[in-house]
Amino acid sequence: MKKHLLFLGPPGAGKGTQAALISKANNYLHLSTGELLRKEIDLDTELGKKVKDIMNNGELVSDQLVLDIVKKNLEENNKGWILDGYPRNLSQVNSLNEELMLINQQLEIVFYLDIPDEVLINRLLMRGRKDDNEETIKRRLQIYKENTQPLIEYYKKLSLLEYINADGDLKTISADIKQKMA
Ligand code: B4P
């Protein structure tokens, strides 16, 4: 069973949903940069104050800031892990590569959760989080296409990419992921 996984895909593809299911079933660390940042906002910490408006506008927070969060969590962890929502651009890929070299671990599979734009827009509007309004979703999608989508080609070239059709029911999608992890 592969232990070092990354979930890649547009906002609303279900990265967080599937990463939570798979990490719970395997007792892996679920490292969601979005979730950790939202926690800081809820607790109204200095960090939370810094990122609140950026996140509510659908922009990416600074690479250094998310790197600090990722490093701390990976270095304190002694089990398998799933990176959810990180890396989101090529600079974050380079930082992650350096960190993995430092802790002597390797990424084993990158799951690319693919879903049509209209399905994810509807999902996010139904959820209705602070950053789930029509204008912010459009901005998040644009940022995804400009910054994150190139990572698909990058990981494909490294033969790490596994394609997942994320337009379906939860169970079918997790079964597909589990089968590809084996
Ligand atoms: P994230 O928290 O990563 O959220 P996301 O990409 O919007 O959603 P995800 O794909 O995880 O969807 P989910 O499972 O929740 O990012 C939020 C913000 O944080 C970013 O915009 C950015 O500002 C900041 N950020 C995070 N990481 C960063 C980084 N590395 N660098 C810089 N900034 C960063 O699913 C969405 C909805 O669909 C849910 O309601 C769910 O219940 C539903 N759903 C899931 N699967 C379904 C299915 N199969 N069928 C029907 N509904 C489904």
PDB file of C-alpha atoms and ligand atoms in Angstrom:
ATOM      1  CA  MET A   1       0.000   0.000   0.000  1.00  0.00           C
ATOM      2  CA  LYS A   2       1.372   3.417  -1.019  1.00  0.00           C
ATOM      3  CA  LYS A   3       1.753   5.837   1.901  1.00  0.00           C
ATOM      4  CA  HIS A   4       2.743   9.223   0.532  1.00  0.00           C
ATOM      5  CA  LEU A   5      -0.015  10.703  -1.546  1.00  0.00           C
ATOM      6  CA  LEU A   6      -1.020  13.992  -3.077  1.00  0.00           C
ATOM      7  CA  PHE A   7      -4.530  15.017  -4.142  1.00  0.00           C
ATOM      8  CA  LEU A   8      -4.631  17.496  -6.999  1.00  0.00           C
ATOM      9  CA  GLY A   9      -7.625  19.049  -8.731  1.00  0.00           C
ATOM     10  CA  PRO A  10      -9.758  22.169  -9.057  1.00  0.00           C
ATOM     11  CA  PRO A  11     -11.611  23.700  -6.098  1.00  0.00           C
ATOM     12  CA  GLY A  12     -14.628  21.579  -5.266  1.00  0.00           C
ATOM     13  CA  ALA A  13     -13.312  18.433  -6.973  1.00  0.00           C
ATOM     14  CA  GLY A  14     -13.612  16.662  -3.615  1.00  0.00           C
ATOM     15  CA  LYS A  15      -9.921  16.565  -2.659  1.00  0.00           C
ATOM     16  CA  GLY A  16     -10.706  17.323   0.984  1.00  0.00           C
ATOM     17  CA  THR A  17     -13.634  14.913   1.068  1.00  0.00           C
ATOM     18  CA  GLN A  18     -11.696  11.979  -0.397  1.00  0.00           C
ATOM     19  CA  ALA A  19      -8.473  12.725   1.494  1.00  0.00           C
ATOM     20  CA  ALA A  20     -10.439  12.633   4.769  1.00  0.00           C
ATOM     21  CA  LEU A  21     -11.946   9.224   3.926  1.00  0.00           C
ATOM     22  CA  ILE A  22      -8.690   7.640   2.798  1.00  0.00           C
ATOM     23  CA  SER A  23      -6.585   9.049   5.643  1.00  0.00           C
ATOM     24  CA  LYS A  24      -9.092   7.873   8.248  1.00  0.00           C
ATOM     25  CA  ALA A  25      -9.242   4.366   6.783  1.00  0.00           C
ATOM     26  CA  ASN A  26      -5.432   4.071   6.790  1.00  0.00           C
ATOM     27  CA  ASN A  27      -4.542   6.196   9.811  1.00  0.00           C
ATOM     28  CA  TYR A  28      -2.544   8.629   7.663  1.00  0.00           C
ATOM     29  CA  LEU A  29      -1.950  12.287   8.385  1.00  0.00           C
ATOM     30  CA  HIS A  30      -4.408  14.393   6.351  1.00  0.00           C
ATOM     31  CA  LEU A  31      -2.550  17.596   5.651  1.00  0.00           C
ATOM     32  CA  SER A  32      -5.002  20.111   4.198  1.00  0.00           C
ATOM     33  CA  THR A  33      -3.453  23.562   3.913  1.00  0.00           C
ATOM     34  CA  GLY A  34      -6.924  25.076   3.341  1.00  0.00           C
ATOM     35  CA  GLU A  35      -8.296  23.464   6.516  1.00  0.00           C
ATOM     36  CA  LEU A  36      -5.310  24.506   8.627  1.00  0.00           C
ATOM     37  CA  LEU A  37      -5.563  28.081   7.376  1.00  0.00           C
ATOM     38  CA  ARG A  38      -9.326  28.191   8.065  1.00  0.00           C
ATOM     39  CA  LYS A  39      -8.644  27.016  11.612  1.00  0.00           C
ATOM     40  CA  GLU A  40      -6.273  29.971  12.120  1.00  0.00           C
ATOM     41  CA  ILE A  41      -9.029  32.323  10.878  1.00  0.00           C
ATOM     42  CA  ASP A  42     -11.586  30.779  13.248  1.00  0.00           C
ATOM     43  CA  LEU A  43      -9.189  31.173  16.183  1.00  0.00           C
ATOM     44  CA  ASP A  44      -8.477  34.767  15.090  1.00  0.00           C
ATOM     45  CA  THR A  45      -4.699  34.279  15.404  1.00  0.00           C
ATOM     46  CA  GLU A  46      -2.138  36.689  13.890  1.00  0.00           C
ATOM     47  CA  LEU A  47      -1.763  34.285  10.983  1.00  0.00           C
ATOM     48  CA  GLY A  48      -5.549  34.044  10.628  1.00  0.00           C
ATOM     49  CA  LYS A  49      -5.859  37.833  10.457  1.00  0.00           C
ATOM     50  CA  LYS A  50      -3.206  37.919   7.739  1.00  0.00           C
ATOM     51  CA  VAL A  51      -4.893  35.340   5.469  1.00  0.00           C
ATOM     52  CA  LYS A  52      -8.600  36.027   6.032  1.00  0.00           C
ATOM     53  CA  ASP A  53      -9.213  38.532   3.229  1.00  0.00           C
ATOM     54  CA  ILE A  54      -6.889  36.726   0.827  1.00  0.00           C
ATOM     55  CA  MET A  55      -8.807  33.469   1.241  1.00  0.00           C
ATOM     56  CA  ASN A  56     -12.234  35.058   1.166  1.00  0.00           C
ATOM     57  CA  ASN A  57     -11.285  36.627  -2.179  1.00  0.00           C
ATOM     58  CA  GLY A  58     -10.169  33.250  -3.530  1.00  0.00           C
ATOM     59  CA  GLU A  59      -6.498  34.255  -3.901  1.00  0.00           C
ATOM     60  CA  LEU A  60      -3.539  32.075  -2.905  1.00  0.00           C
ATOM     61  CA  VAL A  61      -1.817  32.901   0.382  1.00  0.00           C
ATOM     62  CA  SER A  62       1.974  33.336   0.299  1.00  0.00           C
ATOM     63  CA  ASP A  63       4.157  30.347  -0.580  1.00  0.00           C
ATOM     64  CA  GLN A  64       6.382  30.882   2.474  1.00  0.00           C
ATOM     65  CA  LEU A  65       3.445  30.856   4.821  1.00  0.00           C
ATOM     66  CA  VAL A  66       2.019  27.552   3.574  1.00  0.00           C
ATOM     67  CA  LEU A  67       5.508  26.064   3.406  1.00  0.00           C
ATOM     68  CA  ASP A  68       6.004  26.753   7.129  1.00  0.00           C
ATOM     69  CA  ILE A  69       2.735  24.929   7.890  1.00  0.00           C
ATOM     70  CA  VAL A  70       3.601  21.965   5.675  1.00  0.00           C
ATOM     71  CA  LYS A  71       7.155  21.613   7.044  1.00  0.00           C
ATOM     72  CA  LYS A  72       6.014  21.681  10.649  1.00  0.00           C
ATOM     73  CA  ASN A  73       3.329  19.035  10.069  1.00  0.00           C
ATOM     74  CA  LEU A  74       5.497  16.708   7.972  1.00  0.00           C
ATOM     75  CA  GLU A  75       8.445  16.905  10.353  1.00  0.00           C
ATOM     76  CA  GLU A  76       6.276  16.095  13.380  1.00  0.00           C
ATOM     77  CA  ASN A  77       4.577  13.183  11.613  1.00  0.00           C
ATOM     78  CA  ASN A  78       5.661   9.545  11.780  1.00  0.00           C
ATOM     79  CA  LYS A  79       2.987   7.843   9.663  1.00  0.00           C
ATOM     80  CA  GLY A  80       1.743   7.937   6.066  1.00  0.00           C
ATOM     81  CA  TRP A  81       0.358  11.232   4.748  1.00  0.00           C
ATOM     82  CA  ILE A  82      -1.962  12.790   2.203  1.00  0.00           C
ATOM     83  CA  LEU A  83      -1.230  16.288   0.969  1.00  0.00           C
ATOM     84  CA  ASP A  84      -4.525  17.990   0.115  1.00  0.00           C
ATOM     85  CA  GLY A  85      -4.389  21.370  -1.589  1.00  0.00           C
ATOM     86  CA  TYR A  86      -0.584  21.604  -1.492  1.00  0.00           C
ATOM     87  CA  PRO A  87       1.374  22.224  -3.696  1.00  0.00           C
ATOM     88  CA  ARG A  88      -0.694  24.660  -5.760  1.00  0.00           C
ATOM     89  CA  ASN A  89       2.011  26.172  -8.017  1.00  0.00           C
ATOM     90  CA  LEU A  90       5.459  25.273  -9.332  1.00  0.00           C
ATOM     91  CA  SER A  91       7.273  27.223  -6.657  1.00  0.00           C
ATOM     92  CA  GLN A  92       5.444  25.173  -3.984  1.00  0.00           C
ATOM     93  CA  VAL A  93       6.428  22.012  -5.897  1.00  0.00           C
ATOM     94  CA  ASN A  94      10.099  22.992  -5.638  1.00  0.00           C
ATOM     95  CA  SER A  95       9.795  23.714  -1.909  1.00  0.00           C
ATOM     96  CA  LEU A  96       8.034  20.402  -1.358  1.00  0.00           C
ATOM     97  CA  ASN A  97      10.756  18.537  -3.264  1.00  0.00           C
ATOM     98  CA  GLU A  98      13.410  20.125  -1.036  1.00  0.00           C
ATOM     99  CA  GLU A  99      11.489  19.298   2.122  1.00  0.00           C
ATOM    100  CA  LEU A 100      10.940  15.673   1.091  1.00  0.00           C
ATOM    101  CA  MET A 101      14.640  15.301   0.348  1.00  0.00           C
ATOM    102  CA  LEU A 102      15.428  16.697   3.788  1.00  0.00           C
ATOM    103  CA  ILE A 103      13.160  14.237   5.598  1.00  0.00           C
ATOM    104  CA  ASN A 104      14.141  11.418   3.243  1.00  0.00           C
ATOM    105  CA  GLN A 105      10.625  10.631   1.989  1.00  0.00           C
ATOM    106  CA  GLN A 106       9.168  10.272  -1.468  1.00  0.00           C
ATOM    107  CA  LEU A 107       5.874  11.106  -3.054  1.00  0.00           C
ATOM    108  CA  GLU A 108       4.411   7.853  -4.385  1.00  0.00           C
ATOM    109  CA  ILE A 109       1.138   8.763  -6.116  1.00  0.00           C
ATOM    110  CA  VAL A 110      -0.490  11.994  -7.277  1.00  0.00           C
ATOM    111  CA  PHE A 111      -4.237  11.579  -7.694  1.00  0.00           C
ATOM    112  CA  TYR A 112      -5.683  14.023 -10.184  1.00  0.00           C
ATOM    113  CA  LEU A 113      -9.388  14.477  -9.426  1.00  0.00           C
ATOM    114  CA  ASP A 114     -10.965  15.621 -12.664  1.00  0.00           C
ATOM    115  CA  ILE A 115     -14.408  17.213 -12.835  1.00  0.00           C
ATOM    116  CA  PRO A 116     -16.250  19.513 -15.276  1.00  0.00           C
ATOM    117  CA  ASP A 117     -16.410  23.215 -14.277  1.00  0.00           C
ATOM    118  CA  GLU A 118     -20.216  23.313 -14.166  1.00  0.00           C
ATOM    119  CA  VAL A 119     -20.391  20.387 -11.695  1.00  0.00           C
ATOM    120  CA  LEU A 120     -17.874  21.915  -9.298  1.00  0.00           C
ATOM    121  CA  ILE A 121     -19.497  25.360  -9.461  1.00  0.00           C
ATOM    122  CA  ASN A 122     -22.839  23.808  -8.429  1.00  0.00           C
ATOM    123  CA  ARG A 123     -21.218  21.786  -5.631  1.00  0.00           C
ATOM    124  CA  LEU A 124     -19.506  24.835  -4.169  1.00  0.00           C
ATOM    125  CA  LEU A 125     -22.615  27.036  -4.434  1.00  0.00           C
ATOM    126  CA  MET A 126     -24.557  24.332  -2.572  1.00  0.00           C
ATOM    127  CA  ARG A 127     -21.934  24.169   0.185  1.00  0.00           C
ATOM    128  CA  GLY A 128     -21.911  27.951   0.643  1.00  0.00           C
ATOM    129  CA  ARG A 129     -18.630  28.455   2.555  1.00  0.00           C
ATOM    130  CA  LYS A 130     -17.450  32.114   2.798  1.00  0.00           C
ATOM    131  CA  ASP A 131     -15.386  31.698  -0.379  1.00  0.00           C
ATOM    132  CA  ASP A 132     -18.145  29.777  -2.201  1.00  0.00           C
ATOM    133  CA  ASN A 133     -19.975  32.635  -3.925  1.00  0.00           C
ATOM    134  CA  GLU A 134     -20.124  32.885  -7.702  1.00  0.00           C
ATOM    135  CA  GLU A 135     -17.538  35.653  -8.107  1.00  0.00           C
ATOM    136  CA  THR A 136     -14.958  34.042  -5.787  1.00  0.00           C
ATOM    137  CA  ILE A 137     -15.446  30.598  -7.315  1.00  0.00           C
ATOM    138  CA  LYS A 138     -14.679  32.063 -10.770  1.00  0.00           C
ATOM    139  CA  ARG A 139     -11.507  33.667  -9.384  1.00  0.00           C
ATOM    140  CA  ARG A 140     -10.453  30.402  -7.673  1.00  0.00           C
ATOM    141  CA  LEU A 141     -10.979  28.510 -10.915  1.00  0.00           C
ATOM    142  CA  GLN A 142      -8.954  31.055 -12.872  1.00  0.00           C
ATOM    143  CA  ILE A 143      -6.107  30.832 -10.344  1.00  0.00           C
ATOM    144  CA  TYR A 144      -6.299  27.041 -10.492  1.00  0.00           C
ATOM    145  CA  LYS A 145      -6.018  27.051 -14.285  1.00  0.00           C
ATOM    146  CA  GLU A 146      -3.092  29.477 -14.313  1.00  0.00           C
ATOM    147  CA  ASN A 147      -1.100  28.165 -11.345  1.00  0.00           C
ATOM    148  CA  THR A 148      -2.090  24.628 -10.419  1.00  0.00           C
ATOM    149  CA  GLN A 149      -3.076  22.969 -13.692  1.00  0.00           C
ATOM    150  CA  PRO A 150       0.550  22.907 -14.989  1.00  0.00           C
ATOM    151  CA  LEU A 151       1.357  20.545 -12.089  1.00  0.00           C
ATOM    152  CA  ILE A 152      -0.665  17.805 -13.817  1.00  0.00           C
ATOM    153  CA  GLU A 153       1.819  17.709 -16.702  1.00  0.00           C
ATOM    154  CA  TYR A 154       4.757  17.929 -14.283  1.00  0.00           C
ATOM    155  CA  TYR A 155       3.686  14.872 -12.276  1.00  0.00           C
ATOM    156  CA  LYS A 156       2.620  13.015 -15.427  1.00  0.00           C
ATOM    157  CA  LYS A 157       6.182  13.322 -16.755  1.00  0.00           C
ATOM    158  CA  LEU A 158       7.447  11.819 -13.480  1.00  0.00           C
ATOM    159  CA  SER A 159       4.997   8.903 -13.953  1.00  0.00           C
ATOM    160  CA  LEU A 160       3.360   9.682 -10.614  1.00  0.00           C
ATOM    161  CA  LEU A 161      -0.063  10.716 -11.911  1.00  0.00           C
ATOM    162  CA  GLU A 162      -3.228   8.635 -11.511  1.00  0.00           C
ATOM    163  CA  TYR A 163      -6.392   9.945 -13.126  1.00  0.00           C
ATOM    164  CA  ILE A 164      -9.616   9.885 -11.096  1.00  0.00           C
ATOM    165  CA  ASN A 165     -13.039  10.728 -12.506  1.00  0.00           C
ATOM    166  CA  ALA A 166     -14.357  12.854  -9.628  1.00  0.00           C
ATOM    167  CA  ASP A 167     -17.804  13.405 -11.156  1.00  0.00           C
ATOM    168  CA  GLY A 168     -19.640  10.585  -9.426  1.00  0.00           C
ATOM    169  CA  ASP A 169     -20.765   9.345  -6.027  1.00  0.00           C
ATOM    170  CA  LEU A 170     -18.387   9.375  -3.055  1.00  0.00           C
ATOM    171  CA  LYS A 171     -18.119   5.596  -2.728  1.00  0.00           C
ATOM    172  CA  THR A 172     -17.289   4.945  -6.373  1.00  0.00           C
ATOM    173  CA  ILE A 173     -14.582   7.608  -6.278  1.00  0.00           C
ATOM    174  CA  SER A 174     -12.984   6.263  -3.071  1.00  0.00           C
ATOM    175  CA  ALA A 175     -13.099   2.711  -4.394  1.00  0.00           C
ATOM    176  CA  ASP A 176     -11.220   3.863  -7.492  1.00  0.00           C
ATOM    177  CA  ILE A 177      -8.593   5.627  -5.348  1.00  0.00           C
ATOM    178  CA  LYS A 178      -8.180   2.612  -3.030  1.00  0.00           C
ATOM    179  CA  GLN A 179      -7.728   0.274  -5.950  1.00  0.00           C
ATOM    180  CA  LYS A 180      -5.016   2.504  -7.430  1.00  0.00           C
ATOM    181  CA  MET A 181      -3.225   2.766  -4.056  1.00  0.00           C
ATOM    182  CA  ALA A 182      -2.801  -0.981  -3.728  1.00  0.00           C
TER     183      ALA A 182
HETATM  184  P1  B4P B   1      -9.061  24.279  -0.048  1.00  0.00           P
HETATM  185  O1  B4P B   1      -9.441  24.167   1.356  1.00  0.00           O
HETATM  186  O2  B4P B   1      -7.947  23.405  -0.530  1.00  0.00           O
HETATM  187  O3  B4P B   1     -10.438  23.945  -0.783  1.00  0.00           O
HETATM  188  P2  B4P B   1     -10.955  23.616  -2.221  1.00  0.00           P
HETATM  189  O4  B4P B   1      -9.863  23.444  -3.243  1.00  0.00           O
HETATM  190  O5  B4P B   1     -11.952  24.683  -2.491  1.00  0.00           O
HETATM  191  O6  B4P B   1     -11.853  22.282  -2.104  1.00  0.00           O
HETATM  192  P3  B4P B   1     -11.763  20.690  -2.253  1.00  0.00           P
HETATM  193  O7  B4P B   1     -11.377  20.201  -3.612  1.00  0.00           O
HETATM  194  O8  B4P B   1     -10.987  20.160  -1.094  1.00  0.00           O
HETATM  195  O9  B4P B   1     -13.310  20.322  -2.136  1.00  0.00           O
HETATM  196  P4  B4P B   1     -14.135  19.561  -1.030  1.00  0.00           P
HETATM  197  O10 B4P B   1     -13.698  18.164  -0.827  1.00  0.00           O
HETATM  198  O11 B4P B   1     -14.185  20.458   0.151  1.00  0.00           O
HETATM  199  O12 B4P B   1      -8.670  25.789  -0.429  1.00  0.00           O
HETATM  200  C1  B4P B   1      -9.343  26.948   0.021  1.00  0.00           C
HETATM  201  C2  B4P B   1      -8.448  28.202  -0.048  1.00  0.00           C
HETATM  202  O13 B4P B   1      -7.302  28.070   0.850  1.00  0.00           O
HETATM  203  C3  B4P B   1      -7.778  28.527  -1.380  1.00  0.00           C
HETATM  204  O14 B4P B   1      -8.665  29.229  -2.257  1.00  0.00           O
HETATM  205  C4  B4P B   1      -6.570  29.409  -0.918  1.00  0.00           C
HETATM  206  O15 B4P B   1      -6.964  30.721  -0.625  1.00  0.00           O
HETATM  207  C5  B4P B   1      -6.124  28.761   0.382  1.00  0.00           C
HETATM  208  N1  B4P B   1      -5.043  27.771   0.192  1.00  0.00           N
HETATM  209  C6  B4P B   1      -5.136  26.429   0.477  1.00  0.00           C
HETATM  210  N2  B4P B   1      -3.979  25.788   0.174  1.00  0.00           N
HETATM  211  C7  B4P B   1      -3.134  26.741  -0.320  1.00  0.00           C
HETATM  212  C8  B4P B   1      -1.801  26.689  -0.842  1.00  0.00           C
HETATM  213  N3  B4P B   1      -1.118  25.538  -0.922  1.00  0.00           N
HETATM  214  N4  B4P B   1      -1.228  27.842  -1.270  1.00  0.00           N
HETATM  215  C9  B4P B   1      -1.893  28.998  -1.199  1.00  0.00           C
HETATM  216  N5  B4P B   1      -3.163  29.115  -0.732  1.00  0.00           N
HETATM  217  C10 B4P B   1      -3.793  28.001  -0.301  1.00  0.00           C
HETATM  218  O16 B4P B   1     -15.575  19.458  -1.727  1.00  0.00           O
HETATM  219  C11 B4P B   1     -16.348  20.581  -2.088  1.00  0.00           C
HETATM  220  C12 B4P B   1     -17.836  20.295  -1.887  1.00  0.00           C
HETATM  221  O17 B4P B   1     -18.274  19.230  -2.725  1.00  0.00           O
HETATM  222  C13 B4P B   1     -18.197  19.853  -0.468  1.00  0.00           C
HETATM  223  O18 B4P B   1     -19.383  20.472  -0.089  1.00  0.00           O
HETATM  224  C14 B4P B   1     -18.382  18.341  -0.576  1.00  0.00           C
HETATM  225  O19 B4P B   1     -19.283  17.829   0.384  1.00  0.00           O
HETATM  226  C15 B4P B   1     -18.905  18.202  -1.975  1.00  0.00           C
HETATM  227  N6  B4P B   1     -18.526  16.927  -2.596  1.00  0.00           N
HETATM  228  C16 B4P B   1     -17.303  16.341  -2.543  1.00  0.00           C
HETATM  229  N7  B4P B   1     -17.306  15.190  -3.253  1.00  0.00           N
HETATM  230  C17 B4P B   1     -18.571  15.073  -3.796  1.00  0.00           C
HETATM  231  C18 B4P B   1     -19.203  14.090  -4.644  1.00  0.00           C
HETATM  232  N8  B4P B   1     -18.562  13.019  -5.080  1.00  0.00           N
HETATM  233  N9  B4P B   1     -20.484  14.308  -5.018  1.00  0.00           N
HETATM  234  C19 B4P B   1     -21.159  15.399  -4.578  1.00  0.00           C
HETATM  235  N10 B4P B   1     -20.634  16.344  -3.764  1.00  0.00           N
HETATM  236  C20 B4P B   1     -19.341  16.192  -3.384  1.00  0.00           C
END
